[in-house]
Backbone as CSV, one residue per row, in Angstrom:
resi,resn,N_x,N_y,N_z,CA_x,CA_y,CA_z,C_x,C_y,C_z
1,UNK,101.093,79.152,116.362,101.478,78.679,115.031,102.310,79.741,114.313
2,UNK,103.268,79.264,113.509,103.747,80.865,112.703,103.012,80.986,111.566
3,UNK,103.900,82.350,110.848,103.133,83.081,109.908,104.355,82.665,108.927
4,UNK,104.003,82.716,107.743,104.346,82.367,106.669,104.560,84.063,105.558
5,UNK,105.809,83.962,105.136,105.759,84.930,103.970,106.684,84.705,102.755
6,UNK,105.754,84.887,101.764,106.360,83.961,100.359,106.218,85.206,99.324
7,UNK,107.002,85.790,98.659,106.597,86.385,97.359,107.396,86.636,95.924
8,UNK,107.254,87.006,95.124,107.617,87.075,93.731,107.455,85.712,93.573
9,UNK,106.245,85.030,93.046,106.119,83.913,92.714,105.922,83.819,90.453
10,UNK,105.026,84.892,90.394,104.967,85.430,89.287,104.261,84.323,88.698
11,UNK,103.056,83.965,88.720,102.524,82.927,88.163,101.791,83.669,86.897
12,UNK,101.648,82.637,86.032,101.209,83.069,84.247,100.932,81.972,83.825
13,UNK,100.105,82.491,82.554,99.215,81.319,81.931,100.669,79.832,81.828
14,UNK,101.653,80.624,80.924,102.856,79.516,80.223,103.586,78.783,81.703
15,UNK,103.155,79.042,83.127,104.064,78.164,84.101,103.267,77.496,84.750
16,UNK,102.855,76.359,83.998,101.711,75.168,85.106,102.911,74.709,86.307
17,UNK,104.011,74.475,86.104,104.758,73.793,87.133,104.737,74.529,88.332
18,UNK,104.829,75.533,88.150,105.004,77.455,88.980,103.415,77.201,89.633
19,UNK,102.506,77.177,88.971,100.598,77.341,89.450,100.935,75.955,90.030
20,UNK,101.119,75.015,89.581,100.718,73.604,90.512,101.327,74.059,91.611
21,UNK,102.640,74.182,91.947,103.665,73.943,92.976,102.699,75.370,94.190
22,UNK,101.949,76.752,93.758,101.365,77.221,94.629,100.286,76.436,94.826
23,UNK,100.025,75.823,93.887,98.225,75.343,94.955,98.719,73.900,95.600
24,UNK,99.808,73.170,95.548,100.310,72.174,96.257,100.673,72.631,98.132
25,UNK,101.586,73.944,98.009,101.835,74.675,98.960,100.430,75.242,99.709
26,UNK,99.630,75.594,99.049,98.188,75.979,99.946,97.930,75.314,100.769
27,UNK,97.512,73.940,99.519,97.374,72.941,100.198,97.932,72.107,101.834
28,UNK,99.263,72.180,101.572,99.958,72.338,102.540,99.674,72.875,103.756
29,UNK,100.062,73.774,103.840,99.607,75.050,104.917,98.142,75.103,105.079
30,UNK,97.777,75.012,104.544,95.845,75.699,104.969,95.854,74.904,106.682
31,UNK,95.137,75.787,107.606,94.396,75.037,108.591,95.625,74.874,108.952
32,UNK,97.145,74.881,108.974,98.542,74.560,109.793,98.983,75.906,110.194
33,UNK,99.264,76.950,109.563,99.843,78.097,110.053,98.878,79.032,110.710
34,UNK,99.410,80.211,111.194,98.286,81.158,111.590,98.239,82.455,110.508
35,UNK,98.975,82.453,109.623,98.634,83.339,108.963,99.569,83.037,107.289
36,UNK,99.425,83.873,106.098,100.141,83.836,104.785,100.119,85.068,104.413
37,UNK,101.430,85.552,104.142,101.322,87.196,103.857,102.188,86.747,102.473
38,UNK,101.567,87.466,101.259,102.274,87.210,100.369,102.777,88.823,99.950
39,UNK,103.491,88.866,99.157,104.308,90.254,99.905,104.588,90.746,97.821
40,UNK,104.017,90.230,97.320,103.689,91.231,95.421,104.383,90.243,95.004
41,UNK,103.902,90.465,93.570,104.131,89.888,91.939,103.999,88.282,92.225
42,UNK,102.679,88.283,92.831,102.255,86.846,92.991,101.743,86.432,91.727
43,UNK,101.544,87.454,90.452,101.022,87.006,89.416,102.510,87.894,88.208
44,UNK,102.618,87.113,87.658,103.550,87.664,86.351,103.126,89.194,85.845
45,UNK,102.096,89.179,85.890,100.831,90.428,85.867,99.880,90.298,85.596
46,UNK,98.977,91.405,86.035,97.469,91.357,87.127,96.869,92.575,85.758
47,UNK,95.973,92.175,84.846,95.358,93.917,83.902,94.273,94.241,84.199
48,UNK,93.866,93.654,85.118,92.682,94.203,86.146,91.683,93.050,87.058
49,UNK,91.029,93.413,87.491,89.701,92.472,88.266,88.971,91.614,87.435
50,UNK,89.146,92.000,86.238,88.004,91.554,85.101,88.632,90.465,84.239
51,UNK,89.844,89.960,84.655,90.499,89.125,84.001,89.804,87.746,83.956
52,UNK,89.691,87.413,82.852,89.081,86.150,82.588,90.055,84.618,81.917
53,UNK,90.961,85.075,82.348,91.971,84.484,81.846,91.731,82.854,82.763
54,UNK,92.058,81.247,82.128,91.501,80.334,82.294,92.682,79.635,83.591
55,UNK,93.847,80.031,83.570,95.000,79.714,84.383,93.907,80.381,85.747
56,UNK,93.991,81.241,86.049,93.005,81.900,86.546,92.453,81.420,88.494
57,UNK,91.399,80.160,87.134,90.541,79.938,87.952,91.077,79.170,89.242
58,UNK,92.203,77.942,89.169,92.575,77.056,89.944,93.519,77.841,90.757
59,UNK,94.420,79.213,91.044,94.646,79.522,92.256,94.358,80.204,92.674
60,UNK,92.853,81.290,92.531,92.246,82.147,92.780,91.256,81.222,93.543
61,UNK,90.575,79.962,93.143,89.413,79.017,93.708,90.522,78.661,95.359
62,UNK,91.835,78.254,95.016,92.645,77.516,96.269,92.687,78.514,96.931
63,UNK,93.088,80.055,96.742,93.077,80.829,97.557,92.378,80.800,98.393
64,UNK,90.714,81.253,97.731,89.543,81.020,98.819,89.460,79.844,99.527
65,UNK,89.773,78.969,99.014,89.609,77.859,100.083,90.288,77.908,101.751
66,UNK,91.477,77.894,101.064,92.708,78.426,101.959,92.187,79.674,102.868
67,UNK,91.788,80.815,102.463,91.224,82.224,102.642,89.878,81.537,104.195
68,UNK,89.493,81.076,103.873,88.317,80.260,104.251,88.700,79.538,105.691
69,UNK,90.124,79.055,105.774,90.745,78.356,107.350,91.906,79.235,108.012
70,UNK,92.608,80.452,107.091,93.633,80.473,107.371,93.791,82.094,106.949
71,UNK,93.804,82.968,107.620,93.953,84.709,106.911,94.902,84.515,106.087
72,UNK,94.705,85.492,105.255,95.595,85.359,103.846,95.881,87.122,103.465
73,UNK,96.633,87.415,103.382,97.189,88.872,103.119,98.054,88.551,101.726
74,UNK,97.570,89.799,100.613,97.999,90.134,99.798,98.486,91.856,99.333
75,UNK,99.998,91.745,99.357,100.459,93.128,98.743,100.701,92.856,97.526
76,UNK,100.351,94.266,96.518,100.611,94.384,95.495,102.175,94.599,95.063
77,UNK,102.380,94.066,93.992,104.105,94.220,93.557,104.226,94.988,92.128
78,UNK,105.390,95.219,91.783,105.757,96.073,90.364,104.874,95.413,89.312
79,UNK,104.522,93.728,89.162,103.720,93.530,88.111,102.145,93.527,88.048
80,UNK,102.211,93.616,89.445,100.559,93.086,90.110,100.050,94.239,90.340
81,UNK,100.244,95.673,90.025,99.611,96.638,91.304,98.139,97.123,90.925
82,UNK,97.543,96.321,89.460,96.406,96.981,89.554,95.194,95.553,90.395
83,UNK,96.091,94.889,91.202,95.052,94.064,91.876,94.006,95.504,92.480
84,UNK,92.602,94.833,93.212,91.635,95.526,93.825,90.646,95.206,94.499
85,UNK,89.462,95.491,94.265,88.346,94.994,95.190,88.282,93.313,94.927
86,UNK,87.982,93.807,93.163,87.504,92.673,92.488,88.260,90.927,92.961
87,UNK,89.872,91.445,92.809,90.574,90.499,93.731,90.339,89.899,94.603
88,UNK,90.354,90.565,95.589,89.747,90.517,97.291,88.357,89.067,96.832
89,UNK,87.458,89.833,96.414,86.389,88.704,96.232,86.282,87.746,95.907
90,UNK,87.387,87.804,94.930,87.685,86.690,93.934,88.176,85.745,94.610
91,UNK,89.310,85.929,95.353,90.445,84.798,96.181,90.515,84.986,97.451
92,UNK,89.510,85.417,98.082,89.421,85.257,99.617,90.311,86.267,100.418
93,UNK,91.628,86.738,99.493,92.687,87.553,100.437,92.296,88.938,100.697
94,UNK,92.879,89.654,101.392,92.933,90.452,102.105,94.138,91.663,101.764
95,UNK,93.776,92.384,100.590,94.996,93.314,100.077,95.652,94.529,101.493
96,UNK,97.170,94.648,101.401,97.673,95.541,102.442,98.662,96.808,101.112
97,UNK,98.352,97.720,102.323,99.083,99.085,101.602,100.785,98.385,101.726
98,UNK,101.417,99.042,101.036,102.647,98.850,101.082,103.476,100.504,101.312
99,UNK,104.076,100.236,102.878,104.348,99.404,103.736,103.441,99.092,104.237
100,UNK,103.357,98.172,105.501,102.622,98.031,106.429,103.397,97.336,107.631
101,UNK,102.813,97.535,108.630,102.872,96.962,110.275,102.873,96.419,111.098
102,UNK,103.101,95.172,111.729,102.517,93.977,111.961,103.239,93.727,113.331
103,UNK,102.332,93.287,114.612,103.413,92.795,115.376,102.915,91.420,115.709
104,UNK,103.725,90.483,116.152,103.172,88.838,115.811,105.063,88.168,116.793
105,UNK,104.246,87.218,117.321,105.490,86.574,118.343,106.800,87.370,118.845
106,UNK,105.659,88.648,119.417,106.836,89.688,120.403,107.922,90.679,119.274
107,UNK,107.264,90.540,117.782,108.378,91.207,117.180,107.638,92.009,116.210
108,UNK,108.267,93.528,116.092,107.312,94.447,114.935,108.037,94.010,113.760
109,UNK,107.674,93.578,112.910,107.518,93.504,111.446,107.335,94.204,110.487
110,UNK,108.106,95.005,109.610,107.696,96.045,108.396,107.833,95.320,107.365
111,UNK,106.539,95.006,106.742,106.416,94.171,105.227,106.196,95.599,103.926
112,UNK,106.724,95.163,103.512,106.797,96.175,102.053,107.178,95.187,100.796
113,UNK,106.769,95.018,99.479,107.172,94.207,98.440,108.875,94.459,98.356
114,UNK,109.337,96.144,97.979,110.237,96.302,98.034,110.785,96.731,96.675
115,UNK,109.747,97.438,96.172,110.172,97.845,94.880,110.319,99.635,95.221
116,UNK,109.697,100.315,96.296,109.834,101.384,96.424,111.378,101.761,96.507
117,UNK,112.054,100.709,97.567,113.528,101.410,98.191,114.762,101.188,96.851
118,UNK,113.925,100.770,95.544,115.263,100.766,94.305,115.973,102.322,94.118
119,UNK,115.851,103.058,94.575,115.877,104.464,94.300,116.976,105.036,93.278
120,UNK,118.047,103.701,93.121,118.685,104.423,92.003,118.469,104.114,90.816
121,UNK,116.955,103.369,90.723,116.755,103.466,89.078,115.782,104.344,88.919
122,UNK,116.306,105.550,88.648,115.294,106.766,88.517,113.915,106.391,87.540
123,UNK,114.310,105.794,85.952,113.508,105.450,85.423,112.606,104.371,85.737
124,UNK,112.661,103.760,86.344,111.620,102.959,87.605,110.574,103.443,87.934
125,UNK,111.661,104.154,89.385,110.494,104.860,89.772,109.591,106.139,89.793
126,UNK,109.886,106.704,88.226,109.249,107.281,87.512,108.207,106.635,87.472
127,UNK,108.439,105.435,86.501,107.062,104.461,85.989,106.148,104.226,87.304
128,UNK,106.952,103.726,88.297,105.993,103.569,89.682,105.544,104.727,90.281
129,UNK,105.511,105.654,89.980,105.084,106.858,90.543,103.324,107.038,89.770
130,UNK,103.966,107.129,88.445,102.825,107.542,87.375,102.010,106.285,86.674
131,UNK,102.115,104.940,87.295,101.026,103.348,87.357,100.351,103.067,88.816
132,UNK,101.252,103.883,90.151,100.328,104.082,90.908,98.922,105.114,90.936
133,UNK,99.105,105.991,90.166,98.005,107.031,90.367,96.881,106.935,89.502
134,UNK,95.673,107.001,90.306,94.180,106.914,90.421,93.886,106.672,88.832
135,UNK,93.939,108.210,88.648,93.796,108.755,87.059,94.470,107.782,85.855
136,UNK,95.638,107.241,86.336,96.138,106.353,85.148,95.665,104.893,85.326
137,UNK,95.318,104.695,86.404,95.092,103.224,86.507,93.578,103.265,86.402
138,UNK,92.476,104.066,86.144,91.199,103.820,85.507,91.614,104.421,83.784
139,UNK,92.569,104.977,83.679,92.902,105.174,81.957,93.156,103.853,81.509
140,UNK,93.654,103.045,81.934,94.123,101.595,81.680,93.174,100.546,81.898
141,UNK,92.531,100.735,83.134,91.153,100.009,83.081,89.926,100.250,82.158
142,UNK,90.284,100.991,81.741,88.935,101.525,81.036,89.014,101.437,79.619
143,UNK,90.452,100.427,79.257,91.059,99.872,77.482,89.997,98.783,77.471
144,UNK,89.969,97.721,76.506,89.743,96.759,76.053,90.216,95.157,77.368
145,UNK,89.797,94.567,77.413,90.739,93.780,78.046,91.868,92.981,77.347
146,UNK,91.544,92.980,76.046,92.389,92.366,74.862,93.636,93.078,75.084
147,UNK,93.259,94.544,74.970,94.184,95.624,74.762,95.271,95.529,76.017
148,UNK,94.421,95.232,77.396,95.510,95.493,78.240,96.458,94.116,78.225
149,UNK,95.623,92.826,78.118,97.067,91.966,77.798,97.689,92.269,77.189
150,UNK,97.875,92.827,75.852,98.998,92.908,74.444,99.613,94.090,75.441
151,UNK,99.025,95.172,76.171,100.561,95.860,77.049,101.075,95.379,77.524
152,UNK,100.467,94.418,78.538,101.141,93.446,79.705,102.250,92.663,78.884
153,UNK,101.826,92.027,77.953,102.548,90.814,77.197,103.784,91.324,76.840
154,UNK,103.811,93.105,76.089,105.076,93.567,75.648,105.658,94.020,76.586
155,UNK,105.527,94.931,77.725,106.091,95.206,79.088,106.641,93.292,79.647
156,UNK,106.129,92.768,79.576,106.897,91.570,80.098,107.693,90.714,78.820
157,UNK,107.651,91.490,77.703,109.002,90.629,77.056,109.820,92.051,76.936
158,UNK,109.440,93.234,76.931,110.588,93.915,77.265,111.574,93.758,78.546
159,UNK,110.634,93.544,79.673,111.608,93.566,81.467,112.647,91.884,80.744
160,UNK,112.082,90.852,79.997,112.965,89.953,79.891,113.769,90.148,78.978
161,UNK,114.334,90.858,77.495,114.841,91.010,77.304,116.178,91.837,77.992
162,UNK,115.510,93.096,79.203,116.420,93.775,79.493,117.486,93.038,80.704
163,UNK,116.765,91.610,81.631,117.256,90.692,82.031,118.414,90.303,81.687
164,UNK,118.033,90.070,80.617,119.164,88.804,79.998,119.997,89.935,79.572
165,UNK,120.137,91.008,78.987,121.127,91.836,78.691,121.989,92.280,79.806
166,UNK,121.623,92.620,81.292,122.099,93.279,82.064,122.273,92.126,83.186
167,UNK,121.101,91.251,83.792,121.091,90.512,85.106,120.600,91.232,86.077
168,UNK,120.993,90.642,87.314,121.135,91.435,88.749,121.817,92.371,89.145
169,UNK,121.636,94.030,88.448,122.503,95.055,88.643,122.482,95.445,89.737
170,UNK,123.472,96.665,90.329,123.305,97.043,91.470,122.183,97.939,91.752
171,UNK,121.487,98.416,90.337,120.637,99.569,90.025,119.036,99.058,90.346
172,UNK,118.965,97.809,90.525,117.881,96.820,90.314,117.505,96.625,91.583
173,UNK,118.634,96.602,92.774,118.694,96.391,94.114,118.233,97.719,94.774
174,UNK,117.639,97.520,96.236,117.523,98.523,96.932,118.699,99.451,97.667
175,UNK,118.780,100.724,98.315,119.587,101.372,98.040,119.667,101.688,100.096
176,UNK,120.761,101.726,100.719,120.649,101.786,101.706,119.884,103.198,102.575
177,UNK,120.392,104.196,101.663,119.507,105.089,102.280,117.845,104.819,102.457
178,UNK,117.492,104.333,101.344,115.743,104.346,101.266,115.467,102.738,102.381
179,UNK,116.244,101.993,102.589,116.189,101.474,103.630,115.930,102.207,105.026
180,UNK,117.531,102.501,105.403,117.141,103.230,106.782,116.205,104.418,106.981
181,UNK,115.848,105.116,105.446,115.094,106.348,106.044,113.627,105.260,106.437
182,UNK,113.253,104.181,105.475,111.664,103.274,105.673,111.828,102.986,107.251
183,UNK,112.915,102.500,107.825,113.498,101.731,109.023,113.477,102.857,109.976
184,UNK,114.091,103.738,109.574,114.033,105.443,110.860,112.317,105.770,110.692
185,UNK,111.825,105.468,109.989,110.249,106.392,110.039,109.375,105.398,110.663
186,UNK,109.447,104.320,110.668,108.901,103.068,111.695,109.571,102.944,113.103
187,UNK,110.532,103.377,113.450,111.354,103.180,114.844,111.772,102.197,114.570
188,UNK,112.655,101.536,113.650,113.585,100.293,113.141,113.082,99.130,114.022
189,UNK,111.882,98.355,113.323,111.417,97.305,113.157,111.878,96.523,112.285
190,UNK,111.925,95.255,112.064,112.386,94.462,111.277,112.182,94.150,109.845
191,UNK,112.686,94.667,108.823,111.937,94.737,107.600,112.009,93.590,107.020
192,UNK,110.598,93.292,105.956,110.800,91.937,105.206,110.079,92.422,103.864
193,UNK,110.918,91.377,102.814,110.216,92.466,101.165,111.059,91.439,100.504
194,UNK,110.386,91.462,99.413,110.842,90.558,97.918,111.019,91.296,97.074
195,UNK,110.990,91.133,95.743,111.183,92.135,94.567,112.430,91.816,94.111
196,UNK,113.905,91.825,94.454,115.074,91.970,93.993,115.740,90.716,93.661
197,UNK,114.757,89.341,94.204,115.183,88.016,93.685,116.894,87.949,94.326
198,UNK,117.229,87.991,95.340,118.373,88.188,96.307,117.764,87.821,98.181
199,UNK,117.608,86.935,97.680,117.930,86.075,99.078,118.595,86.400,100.196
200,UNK,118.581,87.057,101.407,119.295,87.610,101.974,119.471,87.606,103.563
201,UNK,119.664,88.146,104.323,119.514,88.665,105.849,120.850,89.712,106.187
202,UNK,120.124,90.824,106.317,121.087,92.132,106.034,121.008,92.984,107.476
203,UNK,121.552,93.581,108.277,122.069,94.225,109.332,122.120,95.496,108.750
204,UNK,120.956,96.131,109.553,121.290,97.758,109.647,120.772,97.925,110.622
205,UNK,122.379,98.497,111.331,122.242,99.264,113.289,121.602,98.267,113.602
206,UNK,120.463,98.423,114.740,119.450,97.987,115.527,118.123,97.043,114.868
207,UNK,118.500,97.062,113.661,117.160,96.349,112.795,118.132,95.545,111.769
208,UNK,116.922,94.539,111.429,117.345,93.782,110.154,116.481,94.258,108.842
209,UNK,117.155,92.955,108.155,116.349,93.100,106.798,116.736,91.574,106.126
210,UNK,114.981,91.098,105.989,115.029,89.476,105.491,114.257,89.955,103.851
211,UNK,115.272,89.351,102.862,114.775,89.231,101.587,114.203,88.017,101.308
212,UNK,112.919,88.076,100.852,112.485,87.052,100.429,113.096,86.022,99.007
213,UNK,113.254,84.772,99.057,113.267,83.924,98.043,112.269,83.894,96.937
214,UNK,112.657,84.387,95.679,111.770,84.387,94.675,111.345,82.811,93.970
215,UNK,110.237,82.924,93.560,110.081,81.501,93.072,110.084,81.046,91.701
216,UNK,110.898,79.735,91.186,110.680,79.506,89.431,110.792,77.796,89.471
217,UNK,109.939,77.623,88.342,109.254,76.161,88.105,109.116,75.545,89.005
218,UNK,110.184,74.627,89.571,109.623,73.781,90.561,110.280,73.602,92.135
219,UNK,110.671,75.458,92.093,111.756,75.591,93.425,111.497,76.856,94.349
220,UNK,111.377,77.462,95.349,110.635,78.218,95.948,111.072,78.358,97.396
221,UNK,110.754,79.412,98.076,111.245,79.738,99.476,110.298,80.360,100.173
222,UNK,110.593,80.367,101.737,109.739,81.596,102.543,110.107,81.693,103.839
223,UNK,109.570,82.848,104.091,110.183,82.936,105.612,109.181,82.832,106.455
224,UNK,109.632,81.959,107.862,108.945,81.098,108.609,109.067,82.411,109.964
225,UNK,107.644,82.720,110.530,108.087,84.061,111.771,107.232,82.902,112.689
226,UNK,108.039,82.431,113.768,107.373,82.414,114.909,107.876,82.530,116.277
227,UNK,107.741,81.443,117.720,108.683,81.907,118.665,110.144,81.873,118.939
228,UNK,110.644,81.427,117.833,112.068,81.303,117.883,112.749,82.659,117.334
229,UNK,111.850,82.946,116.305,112.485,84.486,115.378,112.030,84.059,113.925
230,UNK,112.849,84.560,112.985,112.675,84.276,111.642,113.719,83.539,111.075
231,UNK,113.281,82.766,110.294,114.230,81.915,109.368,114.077,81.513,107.846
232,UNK,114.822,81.711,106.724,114.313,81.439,105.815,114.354,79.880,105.255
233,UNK,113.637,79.528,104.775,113.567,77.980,104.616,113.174,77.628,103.154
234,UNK,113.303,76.647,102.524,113.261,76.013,101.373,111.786,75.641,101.475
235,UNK,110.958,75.420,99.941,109.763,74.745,100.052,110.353,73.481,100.147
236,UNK,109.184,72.401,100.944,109.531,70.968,101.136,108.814,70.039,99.850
């Protein structure tokens, strides 16, 4: 059977069309594929394990279900990264470091979200340097939960204001060096990663690189790995 990989879906309380259309797709797939790797920012943003938020319940419950016939792998992304244990329990999946390794129908696979290789937005990955570490991410867990939505809420109308001012810069995109050095330190396996909302299939030397299709309201993509190779395909 193949494996399935779908990410930047960014689901939030305000996109029922976005939450239906993933638990329609579960639905779908459960018990058909052999595997679902979702590859970050499966949630608009994640302010911890303890979220009680009511959107919540209906694709965290499908997960497990799904979780339950069908392995389910979850990487964390730029909005999601304080997913954790609590996650895991919650929705049946199975969190992976980013990068990670995979070999599956004769072919090695390097999954990464793909927010590391932006390297020329210094101020980035500043922020991703100092929201990955230990110490700041129990400083943040350890607010109010009130408190951490009203950050979340303004960090996500700031990233949309700065959207609409700028778009799809080149600064936003990954950078070829931090490609081939990820690609030279694996022995150039085939990389696959979302994040940059750029749809793609890119050639470097001896390896590729498949960008995932990001998803909004009622339209969505993923890439299909099995014995033929990879292909990216439209949701049906």
């Amino acid at each position: 059977m193949a494996i399935h990989f779908i990410s930047d879906l960014h689901l939030a309380d305000d996109t029922p069309a976005l939450n239906q259309l993933f638990l329609d797709t579960l639905a779908a797939w459960r018990g058909r594929i052999a595997a679902l790797y979702i590859l970050g920012d499966l949630f608009e943003y994640w302010v911890g394990d303890d979220d009680d938020s009511s959107y919540l319940e209906a694709p965290l419950a499908a997960m497990r279900a799904f979780a339950a016939d069908t392995p389910l792998y979850v990487m964390r992304g730029n909005r999601d990264f304080l997913l954790g244990a609590g996650f895991e329990a919650r929705s049946g999946a199975r969190l992976l470091d980013d990068p990670t390794l995979i070999e599956a129908h004769g072919q090695r696979i390097l999954l990464s979200h793909g927010d590391a290789l932006c390297t020329d937005d210094a101020a980035y990955q500043q922020f991703r340097a100092m929201s990955r570490n230990p110490q700041w991410q129990q400083a943040m867990l350890a607010k109010p939960l009130a408190e951490r939505h009203a950050i979340a809420r303004h960090a996500r109308a700031q990233s949309e204001m700065n959207k609409q001012q700028t778009g799809l810069t080149a600064i936003s995109d990954v950078t070829e060096t931090a490609v081939r050095e990820l690609l030279a330190a694996h022995d150039w396996p085939t990389l696959v990663h979302g994040h940059t909302h750029r749809p793609a299939h890119h050639l470097h030397d001896a390896s590729s690189r498949w960008v995932i299709q990001d998803w909004h309201n009622d339209r969505g993509g993923y890439l299909r790995l099995n014995e033929q190779g990879i292909a990216q395909l439209p949701l049906s």
